[in-house]
PDB file of N, CA and C in Angstrom:
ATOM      1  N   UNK A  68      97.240 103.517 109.070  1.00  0.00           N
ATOM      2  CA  UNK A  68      97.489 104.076 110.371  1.00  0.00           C
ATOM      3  C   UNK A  68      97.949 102.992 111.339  1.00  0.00           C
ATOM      4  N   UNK A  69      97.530 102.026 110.994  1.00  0.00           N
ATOM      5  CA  UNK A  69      97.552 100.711 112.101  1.00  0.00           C
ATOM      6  C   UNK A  69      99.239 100.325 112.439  1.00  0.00           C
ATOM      7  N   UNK A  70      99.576 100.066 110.338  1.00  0.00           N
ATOM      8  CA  UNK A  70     101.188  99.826 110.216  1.00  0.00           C
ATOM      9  C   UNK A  70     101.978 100.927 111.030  1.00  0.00           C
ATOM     10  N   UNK A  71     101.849 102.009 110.731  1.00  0.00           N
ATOM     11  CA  UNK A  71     102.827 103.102 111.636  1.00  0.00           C
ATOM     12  C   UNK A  71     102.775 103.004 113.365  1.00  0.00           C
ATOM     13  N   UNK A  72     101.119 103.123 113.832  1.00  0.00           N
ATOM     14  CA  UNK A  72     101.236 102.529 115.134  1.00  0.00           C
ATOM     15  C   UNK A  72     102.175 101.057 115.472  1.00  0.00           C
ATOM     16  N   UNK A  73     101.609 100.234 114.641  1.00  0.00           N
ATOM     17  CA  UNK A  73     103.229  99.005 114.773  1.00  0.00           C
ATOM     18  C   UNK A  73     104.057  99.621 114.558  1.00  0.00           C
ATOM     19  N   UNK A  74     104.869 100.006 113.936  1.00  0.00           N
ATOM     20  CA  UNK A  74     106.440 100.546 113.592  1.00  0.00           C
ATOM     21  C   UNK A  74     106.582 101.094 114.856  1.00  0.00           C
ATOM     22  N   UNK A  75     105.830 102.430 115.267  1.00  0.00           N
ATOM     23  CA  UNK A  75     106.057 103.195 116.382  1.00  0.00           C
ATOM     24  C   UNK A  75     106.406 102.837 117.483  1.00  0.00           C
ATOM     25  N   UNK A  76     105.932 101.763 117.930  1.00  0.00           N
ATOM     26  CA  UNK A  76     105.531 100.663 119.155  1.00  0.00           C
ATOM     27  C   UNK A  76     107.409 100.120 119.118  1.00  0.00           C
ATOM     28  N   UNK A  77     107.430  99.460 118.098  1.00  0.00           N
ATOM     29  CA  UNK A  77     108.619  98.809 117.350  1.00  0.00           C
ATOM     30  C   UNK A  77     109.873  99.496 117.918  1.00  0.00           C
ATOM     31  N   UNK A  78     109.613 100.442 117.333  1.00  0.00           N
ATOM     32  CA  UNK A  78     110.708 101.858 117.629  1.00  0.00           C
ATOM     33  C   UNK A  78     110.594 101.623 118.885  1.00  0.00           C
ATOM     34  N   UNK A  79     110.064 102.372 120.086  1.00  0.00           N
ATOM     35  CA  UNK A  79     109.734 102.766 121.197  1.00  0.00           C
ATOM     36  C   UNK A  79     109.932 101.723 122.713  1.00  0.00           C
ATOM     37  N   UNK A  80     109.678 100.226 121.969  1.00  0.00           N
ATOM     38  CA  UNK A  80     109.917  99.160 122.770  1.00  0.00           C
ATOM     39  C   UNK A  80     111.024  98.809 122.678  1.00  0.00           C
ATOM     40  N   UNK A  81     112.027  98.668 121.420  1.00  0.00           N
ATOM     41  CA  UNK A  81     113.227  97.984 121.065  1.00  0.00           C
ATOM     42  C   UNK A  81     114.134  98.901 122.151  1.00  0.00           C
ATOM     43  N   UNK A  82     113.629 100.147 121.527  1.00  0.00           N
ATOM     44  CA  UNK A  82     114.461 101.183 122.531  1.00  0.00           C
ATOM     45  C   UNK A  82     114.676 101.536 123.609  1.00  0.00           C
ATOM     46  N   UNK A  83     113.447 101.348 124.378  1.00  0.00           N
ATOM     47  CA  UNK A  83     113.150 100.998 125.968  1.00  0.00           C
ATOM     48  C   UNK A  83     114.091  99.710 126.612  1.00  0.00           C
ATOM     49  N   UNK A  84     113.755  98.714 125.533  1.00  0.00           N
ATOM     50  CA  UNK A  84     114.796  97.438 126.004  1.00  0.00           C
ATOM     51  C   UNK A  84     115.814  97.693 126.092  1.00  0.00           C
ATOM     52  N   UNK A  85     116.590  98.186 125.078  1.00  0.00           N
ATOM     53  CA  UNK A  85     117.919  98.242 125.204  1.00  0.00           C
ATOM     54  C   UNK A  85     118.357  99.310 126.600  1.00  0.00           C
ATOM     55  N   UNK A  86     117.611 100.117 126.242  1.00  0.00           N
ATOM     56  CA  UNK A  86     118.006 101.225 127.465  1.00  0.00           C
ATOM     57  C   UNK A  86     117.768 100.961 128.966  1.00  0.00           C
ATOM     58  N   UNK A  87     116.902 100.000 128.804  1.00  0.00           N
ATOM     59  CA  UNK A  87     116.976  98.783 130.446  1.00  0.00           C
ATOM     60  C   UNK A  87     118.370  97.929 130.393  1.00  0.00           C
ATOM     61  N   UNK A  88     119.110  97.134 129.363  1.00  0.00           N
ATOM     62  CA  UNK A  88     119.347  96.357 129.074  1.00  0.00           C
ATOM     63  C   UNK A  88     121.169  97.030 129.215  1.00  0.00           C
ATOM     64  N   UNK A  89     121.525  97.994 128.912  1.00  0.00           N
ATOM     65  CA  UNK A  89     122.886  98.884 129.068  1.00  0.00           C
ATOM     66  C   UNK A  89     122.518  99.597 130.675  1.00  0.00           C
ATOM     67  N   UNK A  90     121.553  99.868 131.556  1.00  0.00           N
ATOM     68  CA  UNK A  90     121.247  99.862 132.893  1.00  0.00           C
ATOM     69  C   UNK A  90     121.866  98.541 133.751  1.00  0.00           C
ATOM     70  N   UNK A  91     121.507  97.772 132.935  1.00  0.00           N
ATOM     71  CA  UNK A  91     121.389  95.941 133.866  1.00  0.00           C
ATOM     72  C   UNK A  91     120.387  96.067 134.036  1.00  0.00           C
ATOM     73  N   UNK A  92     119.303  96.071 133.736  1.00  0.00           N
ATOM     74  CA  UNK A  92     118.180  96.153 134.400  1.00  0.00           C
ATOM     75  C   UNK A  92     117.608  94.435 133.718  1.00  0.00           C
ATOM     76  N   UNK A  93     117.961  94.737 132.365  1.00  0.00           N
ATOM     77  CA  UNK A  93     117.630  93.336 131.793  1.00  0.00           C
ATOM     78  C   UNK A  93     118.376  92.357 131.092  1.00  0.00           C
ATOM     79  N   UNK A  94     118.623  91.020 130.903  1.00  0.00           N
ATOM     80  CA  UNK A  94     119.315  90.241 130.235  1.00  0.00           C
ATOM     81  C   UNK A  94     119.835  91.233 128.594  1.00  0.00           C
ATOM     82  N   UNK A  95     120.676  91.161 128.014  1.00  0.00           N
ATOM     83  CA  UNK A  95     121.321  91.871 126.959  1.00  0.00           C
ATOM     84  C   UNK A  95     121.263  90.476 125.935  1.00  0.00           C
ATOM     85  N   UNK A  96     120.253  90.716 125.160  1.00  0.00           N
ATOM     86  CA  UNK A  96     119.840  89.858 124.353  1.00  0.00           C
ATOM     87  C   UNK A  96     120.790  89.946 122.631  1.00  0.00           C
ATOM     88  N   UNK A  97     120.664  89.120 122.148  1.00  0.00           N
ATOM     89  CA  UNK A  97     121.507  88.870 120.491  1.00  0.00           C
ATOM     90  C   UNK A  97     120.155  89.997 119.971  1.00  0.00           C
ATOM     91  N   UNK A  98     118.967  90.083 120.159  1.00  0.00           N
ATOM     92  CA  UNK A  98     118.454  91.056 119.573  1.00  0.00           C
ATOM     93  C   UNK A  98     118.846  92.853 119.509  1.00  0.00           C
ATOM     94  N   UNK A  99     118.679  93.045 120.788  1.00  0.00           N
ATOM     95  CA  UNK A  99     119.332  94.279 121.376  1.00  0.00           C
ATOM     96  C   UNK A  99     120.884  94.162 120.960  1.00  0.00           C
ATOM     97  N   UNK A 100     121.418  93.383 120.739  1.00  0.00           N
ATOM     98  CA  UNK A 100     123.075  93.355 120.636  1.00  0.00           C
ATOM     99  C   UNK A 100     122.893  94.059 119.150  1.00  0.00           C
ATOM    100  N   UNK A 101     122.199  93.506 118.328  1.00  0.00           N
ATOM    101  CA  UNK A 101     122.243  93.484 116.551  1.00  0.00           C
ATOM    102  C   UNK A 101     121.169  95.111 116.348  1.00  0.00           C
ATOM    103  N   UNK A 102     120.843  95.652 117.540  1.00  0.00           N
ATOM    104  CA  UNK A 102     119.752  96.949 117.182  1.00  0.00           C
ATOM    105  C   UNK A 102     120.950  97.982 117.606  1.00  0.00           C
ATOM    106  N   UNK A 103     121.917  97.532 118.960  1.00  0.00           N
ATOM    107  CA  UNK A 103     123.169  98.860 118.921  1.00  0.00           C
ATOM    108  C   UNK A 103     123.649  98.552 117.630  1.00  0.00           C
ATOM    109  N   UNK A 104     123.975  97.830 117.147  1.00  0.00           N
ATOM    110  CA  UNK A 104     125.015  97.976 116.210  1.00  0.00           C
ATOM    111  C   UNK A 104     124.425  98.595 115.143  1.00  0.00           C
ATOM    112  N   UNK A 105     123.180  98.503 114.682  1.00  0.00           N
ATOM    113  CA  UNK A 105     122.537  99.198 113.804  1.00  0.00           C
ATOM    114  C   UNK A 105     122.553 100.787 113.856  1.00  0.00           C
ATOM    115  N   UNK A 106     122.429 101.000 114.954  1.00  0.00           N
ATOM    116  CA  UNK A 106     122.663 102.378 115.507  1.00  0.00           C
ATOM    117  C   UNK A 106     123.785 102.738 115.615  1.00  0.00           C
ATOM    118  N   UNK A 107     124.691 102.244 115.853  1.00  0.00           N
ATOM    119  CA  UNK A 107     126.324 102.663 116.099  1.00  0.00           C
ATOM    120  C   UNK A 107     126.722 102.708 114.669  1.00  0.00           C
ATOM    121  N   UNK A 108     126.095 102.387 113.740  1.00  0.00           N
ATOM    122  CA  UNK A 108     126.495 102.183 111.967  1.00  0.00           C
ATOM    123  C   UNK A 108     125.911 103.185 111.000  1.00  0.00           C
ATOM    124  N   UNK A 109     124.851 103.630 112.143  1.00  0.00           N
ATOM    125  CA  UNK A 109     123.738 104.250 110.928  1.00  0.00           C
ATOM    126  C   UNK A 109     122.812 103.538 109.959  1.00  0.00           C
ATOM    127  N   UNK A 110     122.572 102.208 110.491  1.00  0.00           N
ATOM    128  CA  UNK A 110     121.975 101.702 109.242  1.00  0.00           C
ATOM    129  C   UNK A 110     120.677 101.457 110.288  1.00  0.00           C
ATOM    130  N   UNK A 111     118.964 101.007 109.869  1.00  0.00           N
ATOM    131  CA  UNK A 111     118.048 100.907 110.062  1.00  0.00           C
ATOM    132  C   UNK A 111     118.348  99.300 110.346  1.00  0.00           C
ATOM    133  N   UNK A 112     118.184  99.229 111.856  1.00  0.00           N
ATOM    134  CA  UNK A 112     117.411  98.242 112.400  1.00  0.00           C
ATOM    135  C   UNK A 112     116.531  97.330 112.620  1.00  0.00           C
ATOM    136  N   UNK A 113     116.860  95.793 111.942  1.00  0.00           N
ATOM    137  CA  UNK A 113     116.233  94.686 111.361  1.00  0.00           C
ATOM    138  C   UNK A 113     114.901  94.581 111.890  1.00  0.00           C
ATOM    139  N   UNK A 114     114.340  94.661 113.880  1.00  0.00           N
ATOM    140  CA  UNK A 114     113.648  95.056 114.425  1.00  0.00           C
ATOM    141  C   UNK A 114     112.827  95.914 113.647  1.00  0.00           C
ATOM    142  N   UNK A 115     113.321  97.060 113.342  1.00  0.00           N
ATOM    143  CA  UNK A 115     112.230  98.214 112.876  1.00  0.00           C
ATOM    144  C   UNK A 115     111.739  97.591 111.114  1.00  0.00           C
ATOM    145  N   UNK A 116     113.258  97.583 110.384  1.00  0.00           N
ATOM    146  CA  UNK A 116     112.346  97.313 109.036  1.00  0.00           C
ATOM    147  C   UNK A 116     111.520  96.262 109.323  1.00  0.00           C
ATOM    148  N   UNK A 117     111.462  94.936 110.172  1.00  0.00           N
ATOM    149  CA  UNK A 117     110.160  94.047 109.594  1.00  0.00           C
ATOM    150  C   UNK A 117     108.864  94.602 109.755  1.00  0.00           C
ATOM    151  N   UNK A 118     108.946  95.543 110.574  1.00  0.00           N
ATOM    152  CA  UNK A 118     107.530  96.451 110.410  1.00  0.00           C
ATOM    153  C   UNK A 118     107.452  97.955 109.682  1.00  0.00           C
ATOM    154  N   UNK A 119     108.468  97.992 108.971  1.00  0.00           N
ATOM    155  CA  UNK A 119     108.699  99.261 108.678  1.00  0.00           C
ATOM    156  C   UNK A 119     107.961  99.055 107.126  1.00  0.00           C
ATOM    157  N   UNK A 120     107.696 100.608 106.597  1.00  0.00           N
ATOM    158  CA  UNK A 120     108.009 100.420 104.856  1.00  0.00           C
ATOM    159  C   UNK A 120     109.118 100.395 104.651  1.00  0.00           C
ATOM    160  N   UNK A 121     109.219  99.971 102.767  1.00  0.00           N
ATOM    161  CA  UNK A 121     110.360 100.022 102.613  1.00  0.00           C
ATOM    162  C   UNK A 121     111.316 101.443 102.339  1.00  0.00           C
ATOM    163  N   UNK A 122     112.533 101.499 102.704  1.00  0.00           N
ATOM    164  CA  UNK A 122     113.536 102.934 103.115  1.00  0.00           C
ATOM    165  C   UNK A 122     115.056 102.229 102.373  1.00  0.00           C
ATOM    166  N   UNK A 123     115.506 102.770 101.864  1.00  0.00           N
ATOM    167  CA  UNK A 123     117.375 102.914 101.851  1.00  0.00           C
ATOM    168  C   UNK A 123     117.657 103.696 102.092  1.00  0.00           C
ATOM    169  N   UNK A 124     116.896 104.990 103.023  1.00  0.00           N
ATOM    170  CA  UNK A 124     117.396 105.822 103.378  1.00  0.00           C
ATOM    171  C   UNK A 124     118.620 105.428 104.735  1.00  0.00           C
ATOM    172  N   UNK A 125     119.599 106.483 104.921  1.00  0.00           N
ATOM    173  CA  UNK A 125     120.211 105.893 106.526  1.00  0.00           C
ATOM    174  C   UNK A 125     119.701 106.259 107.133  1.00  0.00           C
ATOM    175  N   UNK A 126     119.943 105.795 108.272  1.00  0.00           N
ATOM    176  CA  UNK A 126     118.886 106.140 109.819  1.00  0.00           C
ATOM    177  C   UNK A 126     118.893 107.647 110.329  1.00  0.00           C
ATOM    178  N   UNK A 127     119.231 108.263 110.055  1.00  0.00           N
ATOM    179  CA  UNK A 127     119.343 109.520 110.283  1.00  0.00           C
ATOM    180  C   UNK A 127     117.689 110.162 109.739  1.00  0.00           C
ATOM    181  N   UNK A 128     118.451 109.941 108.540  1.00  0.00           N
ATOM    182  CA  UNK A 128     116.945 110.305 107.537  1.00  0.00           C
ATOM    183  C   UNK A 128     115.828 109.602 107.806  1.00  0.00           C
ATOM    184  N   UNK A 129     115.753 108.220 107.325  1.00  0.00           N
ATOM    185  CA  UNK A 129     114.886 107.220 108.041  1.00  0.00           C
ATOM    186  C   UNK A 129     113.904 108.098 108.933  1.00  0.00           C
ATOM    187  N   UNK A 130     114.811 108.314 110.346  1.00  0.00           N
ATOM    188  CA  UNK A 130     114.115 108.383 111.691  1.00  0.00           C
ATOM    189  C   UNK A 130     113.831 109.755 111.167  1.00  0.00           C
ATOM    190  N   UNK A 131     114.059 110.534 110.315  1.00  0.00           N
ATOM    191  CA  UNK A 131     113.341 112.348 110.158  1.00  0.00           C
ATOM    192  C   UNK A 131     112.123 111.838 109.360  1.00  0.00           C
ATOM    193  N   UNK A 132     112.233 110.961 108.193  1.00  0.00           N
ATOM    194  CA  UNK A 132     111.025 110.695 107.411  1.00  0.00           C
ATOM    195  C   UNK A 132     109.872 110.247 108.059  1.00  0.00           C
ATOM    196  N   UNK A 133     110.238 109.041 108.957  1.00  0.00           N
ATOM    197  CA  UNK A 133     109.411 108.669 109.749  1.00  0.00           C
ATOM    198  C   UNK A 133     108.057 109.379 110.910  1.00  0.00           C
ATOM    199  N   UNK A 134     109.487 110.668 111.281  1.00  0.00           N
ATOM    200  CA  UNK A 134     108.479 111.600 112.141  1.00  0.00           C
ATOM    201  C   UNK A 134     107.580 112.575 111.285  1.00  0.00           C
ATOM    202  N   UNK A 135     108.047 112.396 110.245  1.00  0.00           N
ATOM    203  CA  UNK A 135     107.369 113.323 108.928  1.00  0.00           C
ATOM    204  C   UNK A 135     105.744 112.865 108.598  1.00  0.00           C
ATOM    205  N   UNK A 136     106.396 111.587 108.304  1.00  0.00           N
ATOM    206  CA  UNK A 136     105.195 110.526 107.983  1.00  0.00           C
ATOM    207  C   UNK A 136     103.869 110.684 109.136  1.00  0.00           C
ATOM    208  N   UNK A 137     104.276 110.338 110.270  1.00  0.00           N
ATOM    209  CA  UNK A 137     103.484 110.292 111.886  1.00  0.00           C
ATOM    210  C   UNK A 137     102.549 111.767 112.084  1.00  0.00           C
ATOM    211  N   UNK A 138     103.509 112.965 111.875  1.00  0.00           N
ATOM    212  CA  UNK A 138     102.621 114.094 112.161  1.00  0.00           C
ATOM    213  C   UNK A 138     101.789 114.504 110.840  1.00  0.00           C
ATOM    214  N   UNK A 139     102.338 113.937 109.532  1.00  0.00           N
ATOM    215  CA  UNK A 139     101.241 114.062 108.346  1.00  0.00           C
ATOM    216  C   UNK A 139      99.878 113.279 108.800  1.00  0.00           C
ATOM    217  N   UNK A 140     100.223 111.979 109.192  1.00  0.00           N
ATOM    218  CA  UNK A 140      99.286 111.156 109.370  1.00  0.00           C
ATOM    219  C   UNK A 140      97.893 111.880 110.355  1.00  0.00           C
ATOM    220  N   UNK A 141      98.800 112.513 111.397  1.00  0.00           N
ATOM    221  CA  UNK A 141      98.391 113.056 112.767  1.00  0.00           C
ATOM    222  C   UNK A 141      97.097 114.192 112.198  1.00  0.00           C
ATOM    223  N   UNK A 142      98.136 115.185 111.296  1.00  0.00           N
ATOM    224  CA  UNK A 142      97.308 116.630 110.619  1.00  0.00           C
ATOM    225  C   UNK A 142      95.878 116.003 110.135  1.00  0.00           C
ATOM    226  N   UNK A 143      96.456 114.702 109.258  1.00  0.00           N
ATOM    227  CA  UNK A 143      94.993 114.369 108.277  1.00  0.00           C
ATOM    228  C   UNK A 143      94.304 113.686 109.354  1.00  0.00           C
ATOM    229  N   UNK A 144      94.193 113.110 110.470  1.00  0.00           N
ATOM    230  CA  UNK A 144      93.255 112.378 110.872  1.00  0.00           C
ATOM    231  C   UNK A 144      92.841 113.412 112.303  1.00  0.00           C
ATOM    232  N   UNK A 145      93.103 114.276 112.530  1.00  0.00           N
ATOM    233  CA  UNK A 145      92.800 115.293 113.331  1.00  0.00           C
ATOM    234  C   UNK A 145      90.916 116.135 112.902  1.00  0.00           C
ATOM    235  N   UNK A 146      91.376 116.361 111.855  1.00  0.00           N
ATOM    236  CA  UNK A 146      90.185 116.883 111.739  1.00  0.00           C
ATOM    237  C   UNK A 146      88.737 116.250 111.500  1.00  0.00           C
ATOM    238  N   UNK A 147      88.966 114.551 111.195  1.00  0.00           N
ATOM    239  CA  UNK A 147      88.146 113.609 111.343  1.00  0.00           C
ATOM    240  C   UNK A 147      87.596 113.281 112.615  1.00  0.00           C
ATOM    241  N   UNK A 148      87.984 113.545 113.956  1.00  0.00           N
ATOM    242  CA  UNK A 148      88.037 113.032 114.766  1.00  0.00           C
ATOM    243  C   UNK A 148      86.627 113.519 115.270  1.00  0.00           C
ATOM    244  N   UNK A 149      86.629 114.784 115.729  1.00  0.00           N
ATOM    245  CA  UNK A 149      85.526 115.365 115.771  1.00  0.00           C
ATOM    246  C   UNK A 149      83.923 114.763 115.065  1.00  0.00           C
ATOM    247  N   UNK A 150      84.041 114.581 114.019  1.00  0.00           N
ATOM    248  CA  UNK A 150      83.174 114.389 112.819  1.00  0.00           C
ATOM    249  C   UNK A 150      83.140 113.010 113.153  1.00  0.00           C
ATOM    250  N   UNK A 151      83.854 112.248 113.797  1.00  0.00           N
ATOM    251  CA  UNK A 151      83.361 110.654 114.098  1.00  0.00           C
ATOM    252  C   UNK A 151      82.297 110.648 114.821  1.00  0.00           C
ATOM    253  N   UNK A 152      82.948 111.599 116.001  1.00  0.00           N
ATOM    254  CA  UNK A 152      82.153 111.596 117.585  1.00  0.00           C
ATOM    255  C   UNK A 152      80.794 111.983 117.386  1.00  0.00           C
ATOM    256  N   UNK A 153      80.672 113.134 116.413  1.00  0.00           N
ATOM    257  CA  UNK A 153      79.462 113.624 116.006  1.00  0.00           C
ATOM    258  C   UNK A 153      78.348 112.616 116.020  1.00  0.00           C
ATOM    259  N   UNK A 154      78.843 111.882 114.642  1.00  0.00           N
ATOM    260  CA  UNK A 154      78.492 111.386 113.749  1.00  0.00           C
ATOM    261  C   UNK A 154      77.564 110.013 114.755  1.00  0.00           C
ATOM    262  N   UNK A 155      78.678 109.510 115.213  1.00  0.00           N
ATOM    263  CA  UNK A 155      78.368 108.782 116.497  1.00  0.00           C
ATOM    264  C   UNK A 155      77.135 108.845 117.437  1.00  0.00           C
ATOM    265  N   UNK A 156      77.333 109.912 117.774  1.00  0.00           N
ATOM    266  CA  UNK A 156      76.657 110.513 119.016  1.00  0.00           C
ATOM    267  C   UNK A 156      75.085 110.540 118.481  1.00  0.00           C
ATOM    268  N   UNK A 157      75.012 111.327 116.874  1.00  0.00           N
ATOM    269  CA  UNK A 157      74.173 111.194 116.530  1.00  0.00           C
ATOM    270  C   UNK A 157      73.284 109.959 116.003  1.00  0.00           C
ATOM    271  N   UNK A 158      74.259 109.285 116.057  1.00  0.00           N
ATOM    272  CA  UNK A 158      73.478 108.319 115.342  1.00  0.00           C
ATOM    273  C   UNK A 158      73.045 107.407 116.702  1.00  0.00           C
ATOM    274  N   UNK A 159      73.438 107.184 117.915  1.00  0.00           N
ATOM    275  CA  UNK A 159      73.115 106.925 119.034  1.00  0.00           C
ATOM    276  C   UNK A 159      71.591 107.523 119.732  1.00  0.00           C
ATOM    277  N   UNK A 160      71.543 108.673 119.665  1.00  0.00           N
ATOM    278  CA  UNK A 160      70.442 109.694 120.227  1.00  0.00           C
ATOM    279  C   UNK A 160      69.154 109.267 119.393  1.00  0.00           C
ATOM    280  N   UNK A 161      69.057 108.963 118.140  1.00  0.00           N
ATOM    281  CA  UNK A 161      67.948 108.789 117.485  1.00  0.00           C
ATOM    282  C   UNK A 161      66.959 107.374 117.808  1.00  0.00           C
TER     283      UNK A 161
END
């Protein structure tokens, strides 16, 4: 769970930058330069794979698998959540 929260972050920040960064908002870095082009190509973004698993999928897919991956993750740890707090709570009260 930890790795995907990195990736996610990964995703979410690179993307924020750049989208400051085509504003002016921020210096237009050789990083952000090499993440459009990844995107303008379709290919997965050096940024994302060092935290990513491994994919040869193209980014298209990639970014569908990915959200695939996140809400599987989401379903299975949903119903734990509850059962922590419990568990917790109880074991606190005694």
């Amino acid at each position: 769970m930890a790795r995907f929260n990195r990736l996610v972050e990964a995703v979410r920040g690179s993307l924020q930058g750049v989208q400051k960064a085509v504003q002016g908002l921020v210096l237009m870095s050789k990083a952000y330069e090499e993440l459009i082009a990844s995107l303008l190509t379709g290919q997965i973004p050096s940024l994302w794979a060092a935290v990513s698993y491994p994919s040869l999928k193209p980014l298209a897919a990639y970014v569908a698998d990915l959200g695939e991956r996140c809400k599987a993750l989401a379903d299975w740890c949903a119903p734990c959540t509850g059962v922590m707090r419990f568990t917790v709570g109880f074991a606190m009260s005694g």
